[in-house]
mmCIF file of C-alpha atoms in Angstrom:
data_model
loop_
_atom_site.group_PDB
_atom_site.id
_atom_site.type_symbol
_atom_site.label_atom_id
_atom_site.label_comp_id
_atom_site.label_asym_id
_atom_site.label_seq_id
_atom_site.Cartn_x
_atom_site.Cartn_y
_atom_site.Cartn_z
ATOM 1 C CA UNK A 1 0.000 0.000 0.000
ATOM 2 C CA UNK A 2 1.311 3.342 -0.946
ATOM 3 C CA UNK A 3 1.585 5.865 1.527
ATOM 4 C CA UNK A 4 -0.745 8.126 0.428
ATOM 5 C CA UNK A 5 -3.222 5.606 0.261
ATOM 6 C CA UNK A 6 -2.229 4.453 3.671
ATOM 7 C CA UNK A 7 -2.485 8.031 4.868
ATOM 8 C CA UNK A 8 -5.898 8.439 3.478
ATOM 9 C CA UNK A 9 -7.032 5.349 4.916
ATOM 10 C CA UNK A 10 -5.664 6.801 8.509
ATOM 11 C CA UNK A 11 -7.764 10.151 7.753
ATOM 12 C CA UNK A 12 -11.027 7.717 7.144
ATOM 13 C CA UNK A 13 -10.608 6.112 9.903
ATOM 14 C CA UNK A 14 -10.197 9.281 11.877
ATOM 15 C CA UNK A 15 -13.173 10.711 10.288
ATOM 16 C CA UNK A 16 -15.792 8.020 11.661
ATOM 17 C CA UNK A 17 -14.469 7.747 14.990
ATOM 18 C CA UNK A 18 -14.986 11.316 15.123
ATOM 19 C CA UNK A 19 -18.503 10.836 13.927
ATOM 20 C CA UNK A 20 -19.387 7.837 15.611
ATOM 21 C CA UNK A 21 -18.067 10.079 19.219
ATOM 22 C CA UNK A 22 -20.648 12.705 18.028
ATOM 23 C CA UNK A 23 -23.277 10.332 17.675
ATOM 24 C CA UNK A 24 -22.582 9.466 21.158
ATOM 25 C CA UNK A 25 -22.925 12.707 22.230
ATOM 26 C CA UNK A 26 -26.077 13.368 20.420
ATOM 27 C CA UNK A 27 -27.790 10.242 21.943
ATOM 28 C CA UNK A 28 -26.842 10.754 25.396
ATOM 29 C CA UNK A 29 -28.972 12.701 28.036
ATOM 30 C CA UNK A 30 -28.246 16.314 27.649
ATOM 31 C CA UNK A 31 -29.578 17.506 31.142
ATOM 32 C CA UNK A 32 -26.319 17.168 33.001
ATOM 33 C CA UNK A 33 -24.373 19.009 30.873
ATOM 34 C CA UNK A 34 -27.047 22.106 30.890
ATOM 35 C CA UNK A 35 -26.718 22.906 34.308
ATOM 36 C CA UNK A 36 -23.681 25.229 34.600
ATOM 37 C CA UNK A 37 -20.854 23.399 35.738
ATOM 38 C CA UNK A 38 -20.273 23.655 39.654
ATOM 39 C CA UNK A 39 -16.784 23.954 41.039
ATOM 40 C CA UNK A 40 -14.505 20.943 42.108
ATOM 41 C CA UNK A 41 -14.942 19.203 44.605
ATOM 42 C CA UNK A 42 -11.761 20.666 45.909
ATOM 43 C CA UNK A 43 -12.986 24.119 45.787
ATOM 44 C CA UNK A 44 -16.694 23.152 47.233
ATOM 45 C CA UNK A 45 -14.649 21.833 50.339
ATOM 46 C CA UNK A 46 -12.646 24.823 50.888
ATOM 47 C CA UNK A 47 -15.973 26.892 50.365
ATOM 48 C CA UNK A 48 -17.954 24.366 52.338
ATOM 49 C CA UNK A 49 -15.078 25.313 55.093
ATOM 50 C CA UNK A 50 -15.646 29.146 55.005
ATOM 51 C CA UNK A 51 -19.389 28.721 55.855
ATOM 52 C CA UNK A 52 -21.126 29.946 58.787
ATOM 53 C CA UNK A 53 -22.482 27.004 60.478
ATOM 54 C CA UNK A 54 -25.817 27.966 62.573
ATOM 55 C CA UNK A 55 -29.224 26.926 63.595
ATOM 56 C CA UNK A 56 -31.767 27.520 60.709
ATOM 57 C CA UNK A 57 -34.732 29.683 61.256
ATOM 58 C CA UNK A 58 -38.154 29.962 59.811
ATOM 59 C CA UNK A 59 -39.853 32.108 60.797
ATOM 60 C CA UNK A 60 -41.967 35.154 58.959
ATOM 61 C CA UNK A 61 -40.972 32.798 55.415
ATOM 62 C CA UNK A 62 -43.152 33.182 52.500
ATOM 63 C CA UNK A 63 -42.636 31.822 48.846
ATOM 64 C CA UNK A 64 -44.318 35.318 47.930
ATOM 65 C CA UNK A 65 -40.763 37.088 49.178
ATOM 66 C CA UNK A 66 -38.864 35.490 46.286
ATOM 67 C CA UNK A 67 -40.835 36.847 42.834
ATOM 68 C CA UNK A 68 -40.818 34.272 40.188
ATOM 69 C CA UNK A 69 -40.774 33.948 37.245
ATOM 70 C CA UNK A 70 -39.184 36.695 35.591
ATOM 71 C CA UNK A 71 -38.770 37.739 31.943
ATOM 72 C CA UNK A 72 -34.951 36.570 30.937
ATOM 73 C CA UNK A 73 -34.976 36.871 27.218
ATOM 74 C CA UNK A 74 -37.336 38.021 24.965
ATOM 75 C CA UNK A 75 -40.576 36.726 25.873
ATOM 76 C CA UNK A 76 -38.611 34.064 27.808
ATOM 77 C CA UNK A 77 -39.925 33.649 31.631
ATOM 78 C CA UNK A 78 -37.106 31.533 33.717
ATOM 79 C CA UNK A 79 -39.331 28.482 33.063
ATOM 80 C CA UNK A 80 -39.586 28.734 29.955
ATOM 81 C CA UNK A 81 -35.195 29.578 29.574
ATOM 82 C CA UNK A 82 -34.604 26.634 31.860
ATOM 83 C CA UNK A 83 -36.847 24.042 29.761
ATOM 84 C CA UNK A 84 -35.210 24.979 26.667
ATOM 85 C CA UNK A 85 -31.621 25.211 28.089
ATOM 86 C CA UNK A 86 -31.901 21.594 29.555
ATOM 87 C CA UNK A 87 -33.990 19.775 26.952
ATOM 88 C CA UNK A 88 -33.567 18.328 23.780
ATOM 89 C CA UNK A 89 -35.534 19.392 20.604
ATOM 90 C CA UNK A 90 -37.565 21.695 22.378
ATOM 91 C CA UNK A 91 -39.769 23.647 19.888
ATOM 92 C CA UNK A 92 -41.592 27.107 21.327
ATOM 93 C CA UNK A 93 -44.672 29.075 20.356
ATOM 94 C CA UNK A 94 -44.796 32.480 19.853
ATOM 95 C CA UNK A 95 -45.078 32.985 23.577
ATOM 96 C CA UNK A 96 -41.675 30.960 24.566
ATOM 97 C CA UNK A 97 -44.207 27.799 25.616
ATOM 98 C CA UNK A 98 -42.727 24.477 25.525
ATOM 99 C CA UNK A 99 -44.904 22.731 22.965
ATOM 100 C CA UNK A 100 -42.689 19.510 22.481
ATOM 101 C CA UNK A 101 -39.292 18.096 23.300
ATOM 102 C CA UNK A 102 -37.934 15.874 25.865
ATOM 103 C CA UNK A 103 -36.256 16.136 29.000
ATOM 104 C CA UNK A 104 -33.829 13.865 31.017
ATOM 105 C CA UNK A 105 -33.902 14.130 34.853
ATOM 106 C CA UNK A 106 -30.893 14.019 36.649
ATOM 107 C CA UNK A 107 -32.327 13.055 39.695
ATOM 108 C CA UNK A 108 -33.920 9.799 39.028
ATOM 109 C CA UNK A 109 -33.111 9.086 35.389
ATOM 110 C CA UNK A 110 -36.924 9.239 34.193
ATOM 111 C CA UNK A 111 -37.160 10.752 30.896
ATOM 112 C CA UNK A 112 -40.536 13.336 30.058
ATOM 113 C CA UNK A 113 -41.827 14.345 26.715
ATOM 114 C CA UNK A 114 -44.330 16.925 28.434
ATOM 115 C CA UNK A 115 -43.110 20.106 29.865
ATOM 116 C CA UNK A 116 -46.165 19.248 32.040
ATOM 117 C CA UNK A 117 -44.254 16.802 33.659
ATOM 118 C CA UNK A 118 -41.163 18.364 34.561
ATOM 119 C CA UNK A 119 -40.474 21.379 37.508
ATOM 120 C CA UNK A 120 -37.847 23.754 38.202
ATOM 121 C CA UNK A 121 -36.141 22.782 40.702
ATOM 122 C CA UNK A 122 -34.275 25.397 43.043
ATOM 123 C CA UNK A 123 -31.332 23.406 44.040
ATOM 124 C CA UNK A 124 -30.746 25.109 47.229
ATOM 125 C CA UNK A 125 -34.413 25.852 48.066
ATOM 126 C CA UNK A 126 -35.971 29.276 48.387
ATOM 127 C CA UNK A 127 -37.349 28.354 51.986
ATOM 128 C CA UNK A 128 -33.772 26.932 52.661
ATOM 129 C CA UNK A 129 -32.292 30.000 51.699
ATOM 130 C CA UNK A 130 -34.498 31.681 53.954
ATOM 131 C CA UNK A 131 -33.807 29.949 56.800
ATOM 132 C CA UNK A 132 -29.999 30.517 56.345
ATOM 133 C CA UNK A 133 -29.705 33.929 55.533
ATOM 134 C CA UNK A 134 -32.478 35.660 52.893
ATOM 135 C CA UNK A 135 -34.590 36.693 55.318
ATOM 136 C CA UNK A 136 -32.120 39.418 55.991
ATOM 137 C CA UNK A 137 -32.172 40.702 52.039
ATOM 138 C CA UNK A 138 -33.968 43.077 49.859
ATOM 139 C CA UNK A 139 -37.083 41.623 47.791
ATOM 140 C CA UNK A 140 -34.829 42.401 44.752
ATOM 141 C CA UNK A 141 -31.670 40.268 46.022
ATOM 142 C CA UNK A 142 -34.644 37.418 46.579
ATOM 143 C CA UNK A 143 -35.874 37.850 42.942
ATOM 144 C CA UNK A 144 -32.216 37.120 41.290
ATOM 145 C CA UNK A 145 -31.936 34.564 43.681
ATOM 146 C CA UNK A 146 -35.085 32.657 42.696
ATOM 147 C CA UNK A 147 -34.157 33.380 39.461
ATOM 148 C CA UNK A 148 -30.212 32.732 38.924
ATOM 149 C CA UNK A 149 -29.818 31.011 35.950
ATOM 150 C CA UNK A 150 -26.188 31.711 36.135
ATOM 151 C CA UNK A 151 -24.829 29.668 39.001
ATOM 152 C CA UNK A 152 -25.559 25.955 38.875
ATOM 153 C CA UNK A 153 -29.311 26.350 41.252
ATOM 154 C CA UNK A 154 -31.936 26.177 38.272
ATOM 155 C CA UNK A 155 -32.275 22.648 36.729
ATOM 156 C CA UNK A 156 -35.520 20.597 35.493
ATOM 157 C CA UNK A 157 -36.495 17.470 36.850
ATOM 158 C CA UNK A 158 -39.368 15.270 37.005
ATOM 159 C CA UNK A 159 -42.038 17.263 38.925
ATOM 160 C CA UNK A 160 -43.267 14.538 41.691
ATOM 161 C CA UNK A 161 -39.365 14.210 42.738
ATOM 162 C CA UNK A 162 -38.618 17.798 42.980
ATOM 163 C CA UNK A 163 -42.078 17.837 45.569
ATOM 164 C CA UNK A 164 -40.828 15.362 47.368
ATOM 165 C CA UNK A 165 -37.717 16.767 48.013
ATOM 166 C CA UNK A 166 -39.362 20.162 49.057
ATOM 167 C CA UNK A 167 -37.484 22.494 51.285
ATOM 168 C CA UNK A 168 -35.365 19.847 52.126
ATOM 169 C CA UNK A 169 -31.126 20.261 52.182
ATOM 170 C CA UNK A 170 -28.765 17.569 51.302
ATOM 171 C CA UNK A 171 -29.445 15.539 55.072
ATOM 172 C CA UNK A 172 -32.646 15.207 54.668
ATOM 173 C CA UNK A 173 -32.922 14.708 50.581
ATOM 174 C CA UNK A 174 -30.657 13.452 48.493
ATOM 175 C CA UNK A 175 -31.242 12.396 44.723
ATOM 176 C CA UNK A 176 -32.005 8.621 44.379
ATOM 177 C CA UNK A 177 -29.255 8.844 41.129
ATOM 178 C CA UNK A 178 -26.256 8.256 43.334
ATOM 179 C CA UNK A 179 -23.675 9.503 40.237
ATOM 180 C CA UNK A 180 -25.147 12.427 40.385
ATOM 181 C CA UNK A 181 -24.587 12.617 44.188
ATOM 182 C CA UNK A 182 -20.977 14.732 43.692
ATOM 183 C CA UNK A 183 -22.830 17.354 41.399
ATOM 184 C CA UNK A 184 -25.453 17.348 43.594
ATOM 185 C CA UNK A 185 -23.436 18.905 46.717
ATOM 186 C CA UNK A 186 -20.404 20.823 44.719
ATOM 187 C CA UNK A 187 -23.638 22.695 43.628
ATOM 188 C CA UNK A 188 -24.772 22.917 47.001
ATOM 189 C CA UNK A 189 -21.948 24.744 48.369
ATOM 190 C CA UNK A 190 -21.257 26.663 45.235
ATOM 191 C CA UNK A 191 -24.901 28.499 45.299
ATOM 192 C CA UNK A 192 -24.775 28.879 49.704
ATOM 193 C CA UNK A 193 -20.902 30.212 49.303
ATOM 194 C CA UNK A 194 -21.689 32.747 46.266
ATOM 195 C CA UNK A 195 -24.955 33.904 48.424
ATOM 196 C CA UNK A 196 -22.962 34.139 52.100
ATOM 197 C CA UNK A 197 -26.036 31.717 53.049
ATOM 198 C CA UNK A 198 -25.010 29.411 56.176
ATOM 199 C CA UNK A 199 -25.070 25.878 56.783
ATOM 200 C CA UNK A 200 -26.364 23.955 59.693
ATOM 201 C CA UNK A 201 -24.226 21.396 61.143
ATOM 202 C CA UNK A 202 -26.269 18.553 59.810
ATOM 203 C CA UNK A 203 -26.217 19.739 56.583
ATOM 204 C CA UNK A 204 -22.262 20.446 56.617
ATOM 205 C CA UNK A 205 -21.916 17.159 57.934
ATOM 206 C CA UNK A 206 -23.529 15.496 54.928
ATOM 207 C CA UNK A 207 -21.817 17.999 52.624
ATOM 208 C CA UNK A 208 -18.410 16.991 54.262
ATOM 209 C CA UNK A 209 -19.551 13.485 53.752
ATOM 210 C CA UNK A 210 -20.550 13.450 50.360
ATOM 211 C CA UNK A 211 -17.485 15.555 48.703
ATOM 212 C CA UNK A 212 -14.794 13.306 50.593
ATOM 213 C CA UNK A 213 -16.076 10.601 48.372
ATOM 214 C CA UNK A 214 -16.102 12.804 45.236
#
């Protein structure tokens, strides 16, 4: 064989690997890789380290203190941005409303083809948030809290799993998906650490626990 014709066979070769990688991609569950990408482990334990640690309080909380949703692009609501940033074919109306498309759930692995059946979950809940530190803000530092779609605390899921987790933190609720256990918490602290929210010793035990294993 000559060596351009071995070279050409090398460049073939190349070509459908390349190809058959991309179909890979394409097939595979897209969710994960919408939610922006937390910090390392590394850096969620030195952040997780920095955190207040205190006892949680409730009271005067109202979901009506954190506005949602809010307009983010165009006729966009946060909804609507999330549902299209984390699913796959998702077609819109005219009014930014998920009409098909389907969406992988990190948290359990179920897979929806209704918008209907999928929430937005706020990683670090709003009533959690409260409790360790947003009772203290402006209804304004609330609303781009509720509605961050910049730090990794915005994600859709399959609706009855995000109820059942609730206003629950990482010791009481934990996704049943244990590989996505890691993202789960560098998440966690990344949202609480970038919002000077505190942890309470429960919950920075389980943290600890979880990213020493990450």
């Amino acid at each position: 064989m000559s060596k351009f014709y071995a070279r050409r066979r090398v460049s073939i070769l190349a070509t459908l690997t390349g190809l058959i990688a991309s179909a890979g991609l394409f097939n595979s569950p897209t969710a994960s890789a919408a939610l922006p990408t937390p910090v390392s482990a590394a850096t969620a334990r030195t952040y997780l380290a920095s955190l207040t640690v205190a006892t949680e309080n409730r009271t005067g909380y109202s979901r009506d203190l954190f506005p949602t949703w809010i307009t983010i692009s165009g006729t966009c609501n946060t909804r609507e941005y999330i549902l299209k940033r984390d699913g796959s074919n998702v077609t819109t109306d005219s009014a930014c409303v998920a009409t098909s498309g389907s969406w992988y759930s990190v948290y359990d692995g179920a897979t929806w083809t209704a918008a209907s059946d999928v929430d937005i979950d706020h990683l670090v809940p709003l009533a959690e948030a409260w409790d360790s530190g947003a009772s203290a803000w402006t209804t304004a530092q609330r609303q781009a809290f509720a509605n961050d779609v910049t730090r990794p605390q915005l994600l859709a899921v399959t609706d009855n799993v995000n109820q059942a987790k609730g206003d629950k933190d990482p010791a009481e609720w934990m996704p049943s998906l244990s590989s996505y256990a890691c993202t789960y918490v560098r998440a966690w602290v990344q949202v609480k650490y970038y919002y000077n929210l505190k942890v309470d010793s429960a919950e920075k035990t389980k943290l600890t626990s979880v990213l020493n294993g990450c």
